[in-house]
CSV table of N, CA and C in Angstrom, one decimal:
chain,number,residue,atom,x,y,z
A,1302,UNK,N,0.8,-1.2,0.0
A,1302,UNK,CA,0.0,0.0,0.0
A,1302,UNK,C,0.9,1.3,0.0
A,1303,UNK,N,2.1,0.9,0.6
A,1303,UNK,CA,3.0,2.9,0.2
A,1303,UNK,C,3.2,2.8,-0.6
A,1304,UNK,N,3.2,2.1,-2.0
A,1304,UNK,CA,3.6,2.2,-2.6
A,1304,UNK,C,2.6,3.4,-4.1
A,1305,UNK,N,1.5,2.9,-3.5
A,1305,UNK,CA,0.0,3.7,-3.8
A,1305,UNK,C,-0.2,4.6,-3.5
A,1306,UNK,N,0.2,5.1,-2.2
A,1306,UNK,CA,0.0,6.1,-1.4
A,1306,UNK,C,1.0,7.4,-1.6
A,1307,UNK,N,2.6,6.8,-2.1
A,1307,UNK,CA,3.6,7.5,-2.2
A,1307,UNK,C,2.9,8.0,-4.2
A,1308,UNK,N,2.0,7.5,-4.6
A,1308,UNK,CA,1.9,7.8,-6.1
A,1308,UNK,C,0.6,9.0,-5.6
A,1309,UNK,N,0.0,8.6,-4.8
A,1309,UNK,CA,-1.0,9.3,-4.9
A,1309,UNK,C,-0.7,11.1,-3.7
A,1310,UNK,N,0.6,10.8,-3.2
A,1310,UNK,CA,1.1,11.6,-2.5
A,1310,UNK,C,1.6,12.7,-3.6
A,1311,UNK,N,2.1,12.0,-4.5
A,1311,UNK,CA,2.6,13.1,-5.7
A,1311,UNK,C,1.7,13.3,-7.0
A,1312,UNK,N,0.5,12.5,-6.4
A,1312,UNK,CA,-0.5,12.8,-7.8
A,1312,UNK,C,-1.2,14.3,-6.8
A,1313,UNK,N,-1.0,14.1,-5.2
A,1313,UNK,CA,-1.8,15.6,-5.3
A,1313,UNK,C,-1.0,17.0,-4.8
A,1314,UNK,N,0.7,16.8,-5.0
A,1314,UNK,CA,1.5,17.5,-4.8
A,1314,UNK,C,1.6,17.9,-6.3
A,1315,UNK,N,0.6,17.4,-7.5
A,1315,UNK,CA,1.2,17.4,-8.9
A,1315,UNK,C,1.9,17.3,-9.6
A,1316,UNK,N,3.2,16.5,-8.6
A,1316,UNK,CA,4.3,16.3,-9.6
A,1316,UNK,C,4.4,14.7,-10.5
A,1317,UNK,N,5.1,14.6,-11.2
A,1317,UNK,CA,5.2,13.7,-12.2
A,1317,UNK,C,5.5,12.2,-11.1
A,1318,UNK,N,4.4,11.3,-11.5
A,1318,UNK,CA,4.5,10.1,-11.2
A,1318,UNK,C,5.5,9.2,-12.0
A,1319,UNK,N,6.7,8.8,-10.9
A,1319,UNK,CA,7.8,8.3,-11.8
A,1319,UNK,C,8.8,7.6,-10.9
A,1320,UNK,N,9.8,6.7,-10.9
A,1320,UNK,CA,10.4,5.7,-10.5
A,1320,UNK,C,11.0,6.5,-9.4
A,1321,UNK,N,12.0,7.3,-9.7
A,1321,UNK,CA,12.4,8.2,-9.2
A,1321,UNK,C,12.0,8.9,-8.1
A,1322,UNK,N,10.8,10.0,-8.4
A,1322,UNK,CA,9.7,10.1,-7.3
A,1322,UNK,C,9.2,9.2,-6.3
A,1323,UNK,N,8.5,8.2,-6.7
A,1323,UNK,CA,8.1,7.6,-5.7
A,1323,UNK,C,9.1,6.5,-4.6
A,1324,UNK,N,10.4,6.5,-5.5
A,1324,UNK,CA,11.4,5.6,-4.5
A,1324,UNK,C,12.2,6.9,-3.8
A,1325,UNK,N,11.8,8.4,-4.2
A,1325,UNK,CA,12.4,9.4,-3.2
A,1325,UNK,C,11.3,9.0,-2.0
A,1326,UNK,N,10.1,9.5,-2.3
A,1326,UNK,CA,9.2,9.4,-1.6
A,1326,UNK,C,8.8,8.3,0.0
A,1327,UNK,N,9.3,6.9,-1.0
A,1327,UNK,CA,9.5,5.8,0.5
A,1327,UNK,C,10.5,5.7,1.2
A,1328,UNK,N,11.6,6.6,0.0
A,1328,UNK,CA,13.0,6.4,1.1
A,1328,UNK,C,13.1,7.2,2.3
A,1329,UNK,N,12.4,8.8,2.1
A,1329,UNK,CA,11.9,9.6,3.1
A,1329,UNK,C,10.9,9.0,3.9
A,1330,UNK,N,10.2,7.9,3.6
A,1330,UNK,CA,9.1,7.5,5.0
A,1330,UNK,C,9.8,6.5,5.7
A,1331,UNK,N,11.2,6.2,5.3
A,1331,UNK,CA,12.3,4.9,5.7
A,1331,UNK,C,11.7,3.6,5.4
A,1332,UNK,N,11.2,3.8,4.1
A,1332,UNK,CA,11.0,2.1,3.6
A,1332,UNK,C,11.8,1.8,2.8
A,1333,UNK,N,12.1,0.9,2.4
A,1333,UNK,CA,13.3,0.4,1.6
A,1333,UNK,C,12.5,-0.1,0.3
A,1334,UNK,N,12.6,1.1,-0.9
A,1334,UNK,CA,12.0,0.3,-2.0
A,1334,UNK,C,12.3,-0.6,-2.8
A,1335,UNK,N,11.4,-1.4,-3.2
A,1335,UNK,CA,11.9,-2.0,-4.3
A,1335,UNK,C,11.5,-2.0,-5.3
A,1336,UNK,N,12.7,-2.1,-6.2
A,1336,UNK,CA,12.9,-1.5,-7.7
A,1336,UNK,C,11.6,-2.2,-8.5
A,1337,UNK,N,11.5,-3.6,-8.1
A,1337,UNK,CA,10.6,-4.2,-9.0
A,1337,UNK,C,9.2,-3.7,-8.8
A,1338,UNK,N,9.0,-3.6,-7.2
A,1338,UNK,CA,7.3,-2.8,-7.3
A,1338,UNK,C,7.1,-1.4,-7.8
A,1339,UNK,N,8.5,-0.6,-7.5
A,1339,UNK,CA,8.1,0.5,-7.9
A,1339,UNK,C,7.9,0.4,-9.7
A,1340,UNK,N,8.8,-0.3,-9.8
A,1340,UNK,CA,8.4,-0.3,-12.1
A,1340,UNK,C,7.1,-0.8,-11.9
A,1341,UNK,N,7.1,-2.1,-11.3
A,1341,UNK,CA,5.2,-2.4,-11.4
A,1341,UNK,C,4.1,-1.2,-11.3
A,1342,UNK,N,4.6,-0.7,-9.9
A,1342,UNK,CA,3.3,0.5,-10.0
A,1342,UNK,C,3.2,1.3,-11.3
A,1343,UNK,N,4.4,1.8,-11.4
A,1343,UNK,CA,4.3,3.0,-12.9
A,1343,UNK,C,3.9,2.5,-13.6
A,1344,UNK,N,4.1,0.9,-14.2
A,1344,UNK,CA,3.7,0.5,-15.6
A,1344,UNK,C,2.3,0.7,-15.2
A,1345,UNK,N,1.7,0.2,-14.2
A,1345,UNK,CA,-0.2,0.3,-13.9
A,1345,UNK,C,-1.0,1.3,-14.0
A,1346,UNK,N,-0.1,2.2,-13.8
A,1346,UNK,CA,-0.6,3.7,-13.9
A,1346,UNK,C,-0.8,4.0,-14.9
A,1347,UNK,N,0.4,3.9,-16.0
A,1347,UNK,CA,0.9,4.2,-16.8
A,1347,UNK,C,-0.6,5.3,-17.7
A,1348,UNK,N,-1.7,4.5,-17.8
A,1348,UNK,CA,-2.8,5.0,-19.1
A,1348,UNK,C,-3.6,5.5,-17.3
A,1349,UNK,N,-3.9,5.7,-16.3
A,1349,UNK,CA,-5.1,5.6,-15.7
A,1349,UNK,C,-5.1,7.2,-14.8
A,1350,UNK,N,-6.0,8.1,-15.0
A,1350,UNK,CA,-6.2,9.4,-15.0
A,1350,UNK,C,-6.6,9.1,-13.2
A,1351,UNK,N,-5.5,9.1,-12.5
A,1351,UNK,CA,-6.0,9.4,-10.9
A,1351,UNK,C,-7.1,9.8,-10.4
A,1352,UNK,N,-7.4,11.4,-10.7
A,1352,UNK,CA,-8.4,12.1,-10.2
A,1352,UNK,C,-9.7,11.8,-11.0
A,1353,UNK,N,-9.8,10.7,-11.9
A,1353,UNK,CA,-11.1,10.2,-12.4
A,1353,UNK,C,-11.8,8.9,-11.4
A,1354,UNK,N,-9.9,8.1,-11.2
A,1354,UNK,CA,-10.3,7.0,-10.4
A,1354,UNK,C,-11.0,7.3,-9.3
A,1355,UNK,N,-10.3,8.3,-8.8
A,1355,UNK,CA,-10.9,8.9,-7.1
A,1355,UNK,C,-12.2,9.2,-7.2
A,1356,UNK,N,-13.0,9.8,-8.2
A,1356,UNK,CA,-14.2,10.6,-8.5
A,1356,UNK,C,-14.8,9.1,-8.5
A,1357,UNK,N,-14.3,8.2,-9.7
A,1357,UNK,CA,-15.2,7.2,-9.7
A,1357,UNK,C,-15.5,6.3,-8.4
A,1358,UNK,N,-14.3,6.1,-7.7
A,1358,UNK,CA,-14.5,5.3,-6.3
A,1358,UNK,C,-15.7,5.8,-5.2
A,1359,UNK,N,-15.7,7.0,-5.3
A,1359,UNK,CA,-16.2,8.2,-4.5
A,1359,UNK,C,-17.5,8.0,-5.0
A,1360,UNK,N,-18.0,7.9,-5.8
A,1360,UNK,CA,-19.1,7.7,-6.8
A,1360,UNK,C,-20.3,6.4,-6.0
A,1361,UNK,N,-19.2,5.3,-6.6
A,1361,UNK,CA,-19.4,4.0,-6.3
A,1361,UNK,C,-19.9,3.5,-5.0
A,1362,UNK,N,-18.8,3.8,-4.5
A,1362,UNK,CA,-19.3,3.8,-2.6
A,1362,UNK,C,-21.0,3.6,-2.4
A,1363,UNK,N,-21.0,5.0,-2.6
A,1363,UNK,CA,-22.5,5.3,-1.7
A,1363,UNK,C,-23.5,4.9,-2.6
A,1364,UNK,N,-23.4,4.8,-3.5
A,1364,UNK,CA,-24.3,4.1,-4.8
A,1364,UNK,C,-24.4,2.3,-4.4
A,1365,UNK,N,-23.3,2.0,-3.6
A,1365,UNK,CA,-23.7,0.8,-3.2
A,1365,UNK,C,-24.4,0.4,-2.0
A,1366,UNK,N,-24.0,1.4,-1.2
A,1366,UNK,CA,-25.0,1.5,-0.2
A,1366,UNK,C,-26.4,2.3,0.0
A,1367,UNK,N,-26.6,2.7,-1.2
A,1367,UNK,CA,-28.0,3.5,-1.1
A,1367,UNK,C,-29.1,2.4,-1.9
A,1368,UNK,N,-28.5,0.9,-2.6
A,1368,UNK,CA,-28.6,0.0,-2.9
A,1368,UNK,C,-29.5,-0.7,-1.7
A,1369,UNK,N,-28.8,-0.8,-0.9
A,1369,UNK,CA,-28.8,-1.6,0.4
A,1369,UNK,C,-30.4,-1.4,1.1
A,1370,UNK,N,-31.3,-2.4,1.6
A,1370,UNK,CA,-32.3,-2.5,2.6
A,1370,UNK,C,-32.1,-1.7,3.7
A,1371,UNK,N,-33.5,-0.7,3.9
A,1371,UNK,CA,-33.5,-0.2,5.2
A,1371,UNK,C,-32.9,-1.5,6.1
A,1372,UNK,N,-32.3,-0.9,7.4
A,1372,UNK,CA,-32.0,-1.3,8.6
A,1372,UNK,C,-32.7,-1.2,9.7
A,1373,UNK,N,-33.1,-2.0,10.9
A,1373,UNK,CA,-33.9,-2.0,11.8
A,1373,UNK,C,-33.0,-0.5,12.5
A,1374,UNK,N,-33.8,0.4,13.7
A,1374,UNK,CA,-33.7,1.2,14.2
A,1374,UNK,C,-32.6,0.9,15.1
A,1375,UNK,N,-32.6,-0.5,16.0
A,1375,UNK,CA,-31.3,-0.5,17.1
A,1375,UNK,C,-30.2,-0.5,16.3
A,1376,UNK,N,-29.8,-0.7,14.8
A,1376,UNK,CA,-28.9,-1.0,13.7
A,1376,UNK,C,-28.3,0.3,13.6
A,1377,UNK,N,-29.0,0.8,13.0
A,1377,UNK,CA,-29.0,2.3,12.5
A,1377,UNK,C,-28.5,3.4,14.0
A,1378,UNK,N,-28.9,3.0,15.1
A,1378,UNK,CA,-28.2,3.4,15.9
A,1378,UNK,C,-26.7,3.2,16.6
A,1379,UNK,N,-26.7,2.5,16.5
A,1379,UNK,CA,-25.6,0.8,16.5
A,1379,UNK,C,-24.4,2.0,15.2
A,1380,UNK,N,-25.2,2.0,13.9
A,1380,UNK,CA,-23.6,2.4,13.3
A,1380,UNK,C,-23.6,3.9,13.5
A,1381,UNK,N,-24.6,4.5,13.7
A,1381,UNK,CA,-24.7,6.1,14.2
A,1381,UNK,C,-23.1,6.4,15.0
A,1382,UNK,N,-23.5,5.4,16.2
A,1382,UNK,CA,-22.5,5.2,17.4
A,1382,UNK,C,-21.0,4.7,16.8
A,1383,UNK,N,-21.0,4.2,16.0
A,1383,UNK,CA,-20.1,3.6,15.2
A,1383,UNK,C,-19.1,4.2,14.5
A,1384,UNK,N,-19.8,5.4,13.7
A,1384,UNK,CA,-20.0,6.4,12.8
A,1384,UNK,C,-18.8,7.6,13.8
A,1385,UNK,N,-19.8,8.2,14.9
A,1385,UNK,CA,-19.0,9.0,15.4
A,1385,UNK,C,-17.8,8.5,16.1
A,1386,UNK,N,-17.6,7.6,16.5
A,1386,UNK,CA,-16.2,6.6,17.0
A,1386,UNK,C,-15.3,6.8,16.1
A,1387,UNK,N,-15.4,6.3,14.9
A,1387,UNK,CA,-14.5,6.6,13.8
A,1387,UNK,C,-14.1,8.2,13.1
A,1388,UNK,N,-15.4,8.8,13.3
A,1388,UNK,CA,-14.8,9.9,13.3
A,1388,UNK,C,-13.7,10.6,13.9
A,1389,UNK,N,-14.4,10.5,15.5
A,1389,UNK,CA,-13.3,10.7,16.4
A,1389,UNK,C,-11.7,10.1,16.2
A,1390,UNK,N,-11.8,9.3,15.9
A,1390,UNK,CA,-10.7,8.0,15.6
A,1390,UNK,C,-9.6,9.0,14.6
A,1391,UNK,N,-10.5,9.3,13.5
A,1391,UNK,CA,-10.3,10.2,12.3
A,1391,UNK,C,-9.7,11.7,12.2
A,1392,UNK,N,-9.9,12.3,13.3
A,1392,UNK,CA,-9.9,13.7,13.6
A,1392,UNK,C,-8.6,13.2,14.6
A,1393,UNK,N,-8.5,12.8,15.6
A,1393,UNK,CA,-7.1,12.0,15.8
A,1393,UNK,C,-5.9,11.7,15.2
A,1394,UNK,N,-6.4,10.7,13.8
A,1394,UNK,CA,-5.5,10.6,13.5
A,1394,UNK,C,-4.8,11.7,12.6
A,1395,UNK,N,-5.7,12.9,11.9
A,1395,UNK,CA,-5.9,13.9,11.2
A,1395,UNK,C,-4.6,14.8,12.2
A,1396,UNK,N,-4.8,15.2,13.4
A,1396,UNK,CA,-4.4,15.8,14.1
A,1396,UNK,C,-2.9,15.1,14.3
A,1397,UNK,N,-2.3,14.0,14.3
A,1397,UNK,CA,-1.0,13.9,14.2
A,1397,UNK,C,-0.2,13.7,13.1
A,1398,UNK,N,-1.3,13.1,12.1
A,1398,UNK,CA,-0.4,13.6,10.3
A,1398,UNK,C,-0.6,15.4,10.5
A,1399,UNK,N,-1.0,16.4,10.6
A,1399,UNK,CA,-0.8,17.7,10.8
A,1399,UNK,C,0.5,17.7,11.8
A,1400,UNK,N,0.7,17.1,12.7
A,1400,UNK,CA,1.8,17.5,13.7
A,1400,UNK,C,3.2,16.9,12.6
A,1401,UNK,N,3.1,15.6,11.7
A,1401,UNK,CA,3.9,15.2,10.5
A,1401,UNK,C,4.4,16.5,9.8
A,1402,UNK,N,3.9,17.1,9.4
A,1402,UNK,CA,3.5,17.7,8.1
A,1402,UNK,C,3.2,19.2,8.4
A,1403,UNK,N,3.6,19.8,9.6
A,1403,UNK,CA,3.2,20.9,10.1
A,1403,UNK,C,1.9,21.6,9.6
């Protein structure tokens, strides 16, 4: 997955997705890349418009769950409760990548 994350780190810093880049990118998070995943990712990339994939994932999501059968009421409370946990969880972890990344 850093390996994804280091492409998609520089797909929204704008700069060019490239061997180079992305093996700067893990060497600064002190992973030790390798040569062979990093060529794998670029070749995969190579034809696929990022900010389309994101849109379409984004898309997809809630379309699958707007799909989905109402839920009994204790349920729906159940992930309500669920819901805000993760948030919390979220805003947490939000708060120490900001302390990363000033």
């Amino acid at each position: 997955m850093e390996y994804v994350y280091a492409a998609l780190l520089l797909n929204a810093a704008e700069k060019e997705i490239n061997e180079e880049n992305v093996a700067a990118i893990l060497s600064a998070a002190g992973i030790d890349a390798d040569d062979a995943r990093v060529k794998a990712l670029i070749a995969s990339l190579e034809d696929v418009d990022i900010e389309e994939a994101i849109a379409t994932a984004a898309v997809a999501a809630p379309a699958a769950g707007a799909a989905a059968p109402a839920a009994a009421e204790a349920a729906e409370e159940e992930a309500e409760e669920e819901e805000e946990e993760e948030e919390a969880e979220e805003e947490a972890a939000a708060a120490g990548l900001g302390a990363l990344f000033g």
